[in-house]
PDB file of C-alpha atoms in Angstrom:
ATOM      1  CA  UNK A1185     138.012 -72.066  57.858  1.00 37.00           C
ATOM      2  CA  UNK A1186     136.904 -69.346  55.500  1.00 42.00           C
ATOM      3  CA  UNK A1187     136.689 -70.119  51.784  1.00 47.00           C
ATOM      4  CA  UNK A1188     138.243 -66.782  50.815  1.00 64.00           C
ATOM      5  CA  UNK A1189     140.917 -66.988  48.127  1.00 70.00           C
ATOM      6  CA  UNK A1190     142.434 -63.548  48.717  1.00 85.00           C
ATOM      7  CA  UNK A1191     143.610 -61.275  51.495  1.00 88.00           C
ATOM      8  CA  UNK A1192     141.676 -58.033  51.669  1.00 87.00           C
ATOM      9  CA  UNK A1193     143.422 -54.872  52.837  1.00 89.00           C
ATOM     10  CA  UNK A1194     141.871 -54.069  56.232  1.00 93.00           C
ATOM     11  CA  UNK A1195     139.926 -50.854  56.700  1.00 86.00           C
ATOM     12  CA  UNK A1196     141.732 -48.197  58.701  1.00 87.00           C
ATOM     13  CA  UNK A1197     139.111 -45.460  58.511  1.00 84.00           C
ATOM     14  CA  UNK A1198     139.053 -45.300  62.311  1.00 87.00           C
ATOM     15  CA  UNK A1199     142.631 -43.987  62.519  1.00 90.00           C
ATOM     16  CA  UNK A1200     143.304 -40.280  62.808  1.00 88.00           C
ATOM     17  CA  UNK A1201     145.918 -39.285  60.218  1.00 87.00           C
ATOM     18  CA  UNK A1202     147.905 -37.560  62.976  1.00 90.00           C
ATOM     19  CA  UNK A1203     148.390 -40.911  64.708  1.00 90.00           C
ATOM     20  CA  UNK A1204     150.751 -41.887  61.890  1.00 93.00           C
ATOM     21  CA  UNK A1205     153.193 -39.332  63.265  1.00 93.00           C
ATOM     22  CA  UNK A1206     153.865 -41.967  65.937  1.00 95.00           C
ATOM     23  CA  UNK A1207     153.211 -45.274  64.137  1.00 96.00           C
ATOM     24  CA  UNK A1208     154.438 -46.487  60.746  1.00 94.00           C
ATOM     25  CA  UNK A1209     151.787 -45.829  58.124  1.00 94.00           C
ATOM     26  CA  UNK A1210     151.111 -48.772  55.780  1.00 95.00           C
ATOM     27  CA  UNK A1211     153.146 -48.339  52.599  1.00 94.00           C
ATOM     28  CA  UNK A1212     154.304 -50.375  49.606  1.00 95.00           C
ATOM     29  CA  UNK A1213     156.266 -52.796  51.788  1.00 96.00           C
ATOM     30  CA  UNK A1214     153.197 -53.482  53.955  1.00 96.00           C
ATOM     31  CA  UNK A1215     151.083 -54.207  50.887  1.00 96.00           C
ATOM     32  CA  UNK A1216     153.802 -56.361  49.320  1.00 97.00           C
ATOM     33  CA  UNK A1217     153.779 -58.522  52.448  1.00 97.00           C
ATOM     34  CA  UNK A1218     149.999 -58.850  52.236  1.00 97.00           C
ATOM     35  CA  UNK A1219     150.360 -59.784  48.548  1.00 97.00           C
ATOM     36  CA  UNK A1220     152.977 -62.397  49.471  1.00 98.00           C
ATOM     37  CA  UNK A1221     150.656 -64.006  52.009  1.00 98.00           C
ATOM     38  CA  UNK A1222     147.849 -63.955  49.460  1.00 97.00           C
ATOM     39  CA  UNK A1223     150.094 -65.587  46.854  1.00 96.00           C
ATOM     40  CA  UNK A1224     150.922 -68.300  49.397  1.00 97.00           C
ATOM     41  CA  UNK A1225     147.340 -68.665  50.617  1.00 97.00           C
ATOM     42  CA  UNK A1226     146.732 -72.228  49.435  1.00 96.00           C
ATOM     43  CA  UNK A1227     149.994 -73.319  51.058  1.00 97.00           C
ATOM     44  CA  UNK A1228     148.960 -71.615  54.305  1.00 97.00           C
ATOM     45  CA  UNK A1229     145.472 -73.115  54.245  1.00 96.00           C
ATOM     46  CA  UNK A1230     146.978 -76.565  53.824  1.00 96.00           C
ATOM     47  CA  UNK A1231     149.064 -75.857  56.946  1.00 95.00           C
ATOM     48  CA  UNK A1232     145.908 -74.825  58.847  1.00 95.00           C
ATOM     49  CA  UNK A1233     147.866 -72.681  61.345  1.00 97.00           C
ATOM     50  CA  UNK A1234     146.788 -72.546  64.981  1.00 97.00           C
ATOM     51  CA  UNK A1235     149.057 -69.703  66.133  1.00 97.00           C
ATOM     52  CA  UNK A1236     150.300 -66.762  64.063  1.00 98.00           C
ATOM     53  CA  UNK A1237     152.674 -64.017  65.205  1.00 98.00           C
ATOM     54  CA  UNK A1238     153.553 -60.751  63.520  1.00 98.00           C
ATOM     55  CA  UNK A1239     156.706 -59.170  64.925  1.00 98.00           C
ATOM     56  CA  UNK A1240     156.693 -55.378  64.716  1.00 97.00           C
ATOM     57  CA  UNK A1241     153.051 -55.035  63.692  1.00 97.00           C
ATOM     58  CA  UNK A1242     152.954 -51.231  63.405  1.00 96.00           C
ATOM     59  CA  UNK A1243     149.414 -50.285  62.424  1.00 96.00           C
ATOM     60  CA  UNK A1244     148.324 -53.928  62.488  1.00 97.00           C
ATOM     61  CA  UNK A1245     147.320 -53.982  58.827  1.00 97.00           C
ATOM     62  CA  UNK A1246     149.237 -57.173  57.934  1.00 98.00           C
ATOM     63  CA  UNK A1247     148.255 -59.360  60.908  1.00 98.00           C
ATOM     64  CA  UNK A1248     144.661 -58.158  60.559  1.00 98.00           C
ATOM     65  CA  UNK A1249     144.617 -59.097  56.871  1.00 97.00           C
ATOM     66  CA  UNK A1250     145.866 -62.538  57.879  1.00 98.00           C
ATOM     67  CA  UNK A1251     143.260 -62.880  60.634  1.00 97.00           C
ATOM     68  CA  UNK A1252     140.427 -61.905  58.286  1.00 97.00           C
ATOM     69  CA  UNK A1253     141.166 -65.010  56.201  1.00 96.00           C
ATOM     70  CA  UNK A1254     142.102 -67.281  59.126  1.00 97.00           C
ATOM     71  CA  UNK A1255     139.469 -66.533  61.792  1.00 95.00           C
ATOM     72  CA  UNK A1256     140.260 -69.773  63.640  1.00 95.00           C
ATOM     73  CA  UNK A1257     143.940 -68.899  64.032  1.00 97.00           C
ATOM     74  CA  UNK A1258     144.995 -67.268  67.303  1.00 97.00           C
ATOM     75  CA  UNK A1259     146.788 -64.105  66.205  1.00 98.00           C
ATOM     76  CA  UNK A1260     149.452 -62.368  68.307  1.00 97.00           C
ATOM     77  CA  UNK A1261     151.463 -59.249  67.509  1.00 98.00           C
ATOM     78  CA  UNK A1262     154.433 -57.560  69.127  1.00 98.00           C
ATOM     79  CA  UNK A1263     155.858 -54.070  68.816  1.00 97.00           C
ATOM     80  CA  UNK A1264     158.391 -52.147  70.879  1.00 96.00           C
ATOM     81  CA  UNK A1265     156.305 -49.003  70.277  1.00 97.00           C
ATOM     82  CA  UNK A1266     153.299 -49.144  72.624  1.00 96.00           C
ATOM     83  CA  UNK A1267     151.366 -46.741  70.363  1.00 96.00           C
ATOM     84  CA  UNK A1268     151.752 -49.300  67.585  1.00 97.00           C
ATOM     85  CA  UNK A1269     150.276 -51.959  69.867  1.00 97.00           C
ATOM     86  CA  UNK A1270     147.286 -49.718  70.524  1.00 97.00           C
ATOM     87  CA  UNK A1271     146.807 -49.091  66.808  1.00 97.00           C
ATOM     88  CA  UNK A1272     147.183 -52.795  65.977  1.00 97.00           C
ATOM     89  CA  UNK A1273     144.407 -53.812  68.360  1.00 97.00           C
ATOM     90  CA  UNK A1274     142.143 -51.011  67.129  1.00 97.00           C
ATOM     91  CA  UNK A1275     142.704 -52.062  63.498  1.00 97.00           C
ATOM     92  CA  UNK A1276     141.955 -55.671  64.386  1.00 97.00           C
ATOM     93  CA  UNK A1277     138.786 -54.777  66.295  1.00 97.00           C
ATOM     94  CA  UNK A1278     137.590 -52.456  63.526  1.00 96.00           C
ATOM     95  CA  UNK A1279     137.881 -55.389  61.090  1.00 96.00           C
ATOM     96  CA  UNK A1280     136.399 -57.918  63.546  1.00 96.00           C
ATOM     97  CA  UNK A1281     139.642 -59.860  64.055  1.00 97.00           C
ATOM     98  CA  UNK A1282     140.723 -61.260  67.414  1.00 96.00           C
ATOM     99  CA  UNK A1283     144.279 -60.142  68.153  1.00 98.00           C
ATOM    100  CA  UNK A1284     146.494 -60.206  71.237  1.00 97.00           C
ATOM    101  CA  UNK A1285     149.028 -57.348  71.001  1.00 97.00           C
ATOM    102  CA  UNK A1286     152.110 -57.401  73.242  1.00 97.00           C
ATOM    103  CA  UNK A1287     154.399 -54.442  73.855  1.00 97.00           C
ATOM    104  CA  UNK A1288     157.855 -56.026  73.650  1.00 95.00           C
ATOM    105  CA  UNK A1289     161.145 -56.033  71.778  1.00 95.00           C
ATOM    106  CA  UNK A1290     160.889 -58.695  69.043  1.00 96.00           C
ATOM    107  CA  UNK A1291     159.938 -61.955  70.831  1.00 95.00           C
ATOM    108  CA  UNK A1292     162.104 -61.565  73.933  1.00 86.00           C
ATOM    109  CA  UNK A1293     159.457 -62.383  76.532  1.00 84.00           C
ATOM    110  CA  UNK A1294     157.924 -65.426  74.843  1.00 86.00           C
ATOM    111  CA  UNK A1295     159.382 -68.441  76.633  1.00 80.00           C
ATOM    112  CA  UNK A1296     157.664 -71.659  75.618  1.00 79.00           C
ATOM    113  CA  UNK A1297     155.538 -70.288  72.782  1.00 81.00           C
ATOM    114  CA  UNK A1298     155.784 -71.880  69.335  1.00 94.00           C
ATOM    115  CA  UNK A1299     154.087 -70.274  66.340  1.00 97.00           C
ATOM    116  CA  UNK A1300     152.947 -71.929  63.110  1.00 98.00           C
ATOM    117  CA  UNK A1301     153.436 -68.704  61.160  1.00 98.00           C
ATOM    118  CA  UNK A1302     155.753 -65.794  61.970  1.00 98.00           C
ATOM    119  CA  UNK A1303     155.659 -62.607  59.868  1.00 98.00           C
ATOM    120  CA  UNK A1304     158.231 -59.816  59.983  1.00 98.00           C
ATOM    121  CA  UNK A1305     158.467 -56.557  58.063  1.00 98.00           C
ATOM    122  CA  UNK A1306     161.623 -55.302  59.784  1.00 97.00           C
ATOM    123  CA  UNK A1307     163.235 -51.900  60.040  1.00 96.00           C
ATOM    124  CA  UNK A1308     165.365 -52.378  56.913  1.00 96.00           C
ATOM    125  CA  UNK A1309     166.769 -48.932  56.121  1.00 95.00           C
ATOM    126  CA  UNK A1310     170.581 -48.810  56.268  1.00 96.00           C
ATOM    127  CA  UNK A1311     171.539 -46.408  59.090  1.00 95.00           C
ATOM    128  CA  UNK A1312     174.218 -45.871  61.709  1.00 95.00           C
ATOM    129  CA  UNK A1313     174.053 -48.462  64.511  1.00 95.00           C
ATOM    130  CA  UNK A1314     173.227 -45.825  67.106  1.00 94.00           C
ATOM    131  CA  UNK A1315     169.973 -45.030  65.300  1.00 94.00           C
ATOM    132  CA  UNK A1316     168.667 -48.522  66.159  1.00 91.00           C
ATOM    133  CA  UNK A1317     166.959 -49.386  69.405  1.00 85.00           C
ATOM    134  CA  UNK A1318     164.368 -46.638  69.641  1.00 91.00           C
ATOM    135  CA  UNK A1319     160.900 -47.232  71.038  1.00 93.00           C
ATOM    136  CA  UNK A1320     159.089 -44.684  68.891  1.00 93.00           C
ATOM    137  CA  UNK A1321     158.405 -44.527  65.142  1.00 93.00           C
ATOM    138  CA  UNK A1322     162.163 -44.696  64.388  1.00 93.00           C
ATOM    139  CA  UNK A1323     162.005 -48.355  65.453  1.00 93.00           C
ATOM    140  CA  UNK A1324     159.956 -49.035  62.324  1.00 95.00           C
ATOM    141  CA  UNK A1325     162.666 -48.061  59.837  1.00 94.00           C
ATOM    142  CA  UNK A1326     166.169 -47.695  61.360  1.00 95.00           C
ATOM    143  CA  UNK A1327     167.962 -50.950  60.550  1.00 96.00           C
ATOM    144  CA  UNK A1328     171.586 -50.158  61.355  1.00 96.00           C
ATOM    145  CA  UNK A1329     174.461 -51.748  59.424  1.00 97.00           C
ATOM    146  CA  UNK A1330     173.223 -53.368  56.190  1.00 97.00           C
ATOM    147  CA  UNK A1331     169.744 -52.432  57.474  1.00 97.00           C
ATOM    148  CA  UNK A1332     169.899 -55.809  59.199  1.00 98.00           C
ATOM    149  CA  UNK A1333     170.839 -55.359  62.847  1.00 97.00           C
ATOM    150  CA  UNK A1334     167.295 -55.925  64.121  1.00 97.00           C
ATOM    151  CA  UNK A1335     166.558 -58.625  61.537  1.00 98.00           C
ATOM    152  CA  UNK A1336     169.684 -60.615  62.418  1.00 98.00           C
ATOM    153  CA  UNK A1337     168.699 -60.617  66.098  1.00 97.00           C
ATOM    154  CA  UNK A1338     165.355 -62.176  65.213  1.00 98.00           C
ATOM    155  CA  UNK A1339     166.868 -64.725  62.819  1.00 98.00           C
ATOM    156  CA  UNK A1340     168.700 -66.374  65.704  1.00 96.00           C
ATOM    157  CA  UNK A1341     165.465 -66.544  67.732  1.00 96.00           C
ATOM    158  CA  UNK A1342     163.370 -68.154  64.996  1.00 97.00           C
ATOM    159  CA  UNK A1343     164.510 -71.768  65.596  1.00 96.00           C
ATOM    160  CA  UNK A1344     163.143 -71.586  69.167  1.00 95.00           C
ATOM    161  CA  UNK A1345     159.947 -69.690  68.340  1.00 96.00           C
ATOM    162  CA  UNK A1346     158.785 -71.370  65.120  1.00 97.00           C
ATOM    163  CA  UNK A1347     156.888 -74.658  65.263  1.00 97.00           C
ATOM    164  CA  UNK A1348     158.635 -77.633  63.648  1.00 95.00           C
ATOM    165  CA  UNK A1349     156.277 -77.469  60.653  1.00 96.00           C
ATOM    166  CA  UNK A1350     156.076 -73.665  60.769  1.00 98.00           C
ATOM    167  CA  UNK A1351     156.811 -70.974  58.198  1.00 98.00           C
ATOM    168  CA  UNK A1352     158.587 -67.645  58.635  1.00 98.00           C
ATOM    169  CA  UNK A1353     157.856 -64.791  56.203  1.00 98.00           C
ATOM    170  CA  UNK A1354     160.443 -62.004  56.011  1.00 98.00           C
ATOM    171  CA  UNK A1355     160.459 -58.822  53.932  1.00 98.00           C
ATOM    172  CA  UNK A1356     163.843 -57.474  52.843  1.00 98.00           C
ATOM    173  CA  UNK A1357     165.320 -55.016  50.364  1.00 97.00           C
ATOM    174  CA  UNK A1358     168.333 -55.720  48.170  1.00 96.00           C
ATOM    175  CA  UNK A1359     170.538 -53.491  50.366  1.00 96.00           C
ATOM    176  CA  UNK A1360     170.008 -56.012  53.186  1.00 98.00           C
ATOM    177  CA  UNK A1361     171.961 -58.628  51.159  1.00 98.00           C
ATOM    178  CA  UNK A1362     169.235 -61.329  51.126  1.00 98.00           C
ATOM    179  CA  UNK A1363     171.700 -64.089  50.199  1.00 98.00           C
ATOM    180  CA  UNK A1364     173.426 -63.616  53.555  1.00 98.00           C
ATOM    181  CA  UNK A1365     170.066 -63.981  55.318  1.00 98.00           C
ATOM    182  CA  UNK A1366     169.357 -67.154  53.351  1.00 98.00           C
ATOM    183  CA  UNK A1367     172.740 -68.545  54.418  1.00 98.00           C
ATOM    184  CA  UNK A1368     172.158 -67.683  58.094  1.00 98.00           C
ATOM    185  CA  UNK A1369     168.829 -69.484  58.017  1.00 98.00           C
ATOM    186  CA  UNK A1370     170.337 -72.426  56.123  1.00 98.00           C
ATOM    187  CA  UNK A1371     172.837 -72.813  58.957  1.00 97.00           C
ATOM    188  CA  UNK A1372     169.845 -72.983  61.314  1.00 97.00           C
ATOM    189  CA  UNK A1373     168.433 -75.827  59.195  1.00 97.00           C
ATOM    190  CA  UNK A1374     165.877 -73.866  57.164  1.00 98.00           C
ATOM    191  CA  UNK A1375     165.067 -74.044  53.489  1.00 98.00           C
ATOM    192  CA  UNK A1376     164.157 -70.793  51.717  1.00 98.00           C
ATOM    193  CA  UNK A1377     161.944 -69.695  48.878  1.00 98.00           C
ATOM    194  CA  UNK A1378     161.310 -66.367  47.172  1.00 98.00           C
ATOM    195  CA  UNK A1379     157.575 -65.635  47.385  1.00 98.00           C
ATOM    196  CA  UNK A1380     157.361 -62.267  45.642  1.00 98.00           C
ATOM    197  CA  UNK A1381     159.516 -59.314  44.591  1.00 96.00           C
ATOM    198  CA  UNK A1382     158.789 -55.782  43.424  1.00 95.00           C
ATOM    199  CA  UNK A1383     160.715 -52.617  42.567  1.00 93.00           C
ATOM    200  CA  UNK A1384     159.185 -49.553  44.195  1.00 85.00           C
ATOM    201  CA  UNK A1385     160.787 -46.159  43.537  1.00 83.00           C
ATOM    202  CA  UNK A1386     164.148 -47.849  42.819  1.00 83.00           C
ATOM    203  CA  UNK A1387     163.881 -49.887  46.045  1.00 87.00           C
ATOM    204  CA  UNK A1388     164.055 -53.613  45.311  1.00 95.00           C
ATOM    205  CA  UNK A1389     161.698 -55.259  47.853  1.00 97.00           C
ATOM    206  CA  UNK A1390     161.191 -58.991  48.267  1.00 98.00           C
ATOM    207  CA  UNK A1391     159.526 -61.459  50.599  1.00 98.00           C
ATOM    208  CA  UNK A1392     161.226 -64.733  51.490  1.00 98.00           C
ATOM    209  CA  UNK A1393     159.762 -67.661  53.356  1.00 98.00           C
ATOM    210  CA  UNK A1394     161.711 -70.109  55.492  1.00 98.00           C
ATOM    211  CA  UNK A1395     160.667 -73.584  56.580  1.00 98.00           C
ATOM    212  CA  UNK A1396     162.168 -76.931  57.569  1.00 96.00           C
TER     213      UNK A1396
END
């Protein structure tokens, strides 16, 4: 295990700027999630995770940052946008991280897999329901009612996909009504903790972690 005490932002010099017309470009929410994982680094190192999954990896910047610090962890990413999967693997390779990207909706095709860490920066923008469900860049931001339609689908999958001693990191904004998310996860038997929060251009972003 590496002795690093911080998560570095991965290099993405290999990406053509035009590619971000099709894949979500890392922004303040991406970097807040990296900061949250860095803040929780000693906790994560004590867990010594074997398998880590990022759902909706986009450019791959978050899962790659994780893999740079945990080179012995098998990292997997999913994204419904196949161009995002391609960018995730290229970001990982460029930063010498081993990553297995899978083109799928959330975690639908994982059957018996259990992950020690699951990370999700969901499409959280409040939109009409019919704007959800795309397979292009709209899938990275259109969240439907409360900006939570995609998130709520994953919440009910977490108990079957997270290892018994695992941790789930979730980024939300205040419009998503985080207290409702905390209550849903409590009903699934999970404790919750606020890792980090930040106000960016009047958008109140926060990262929660859930564990048994």
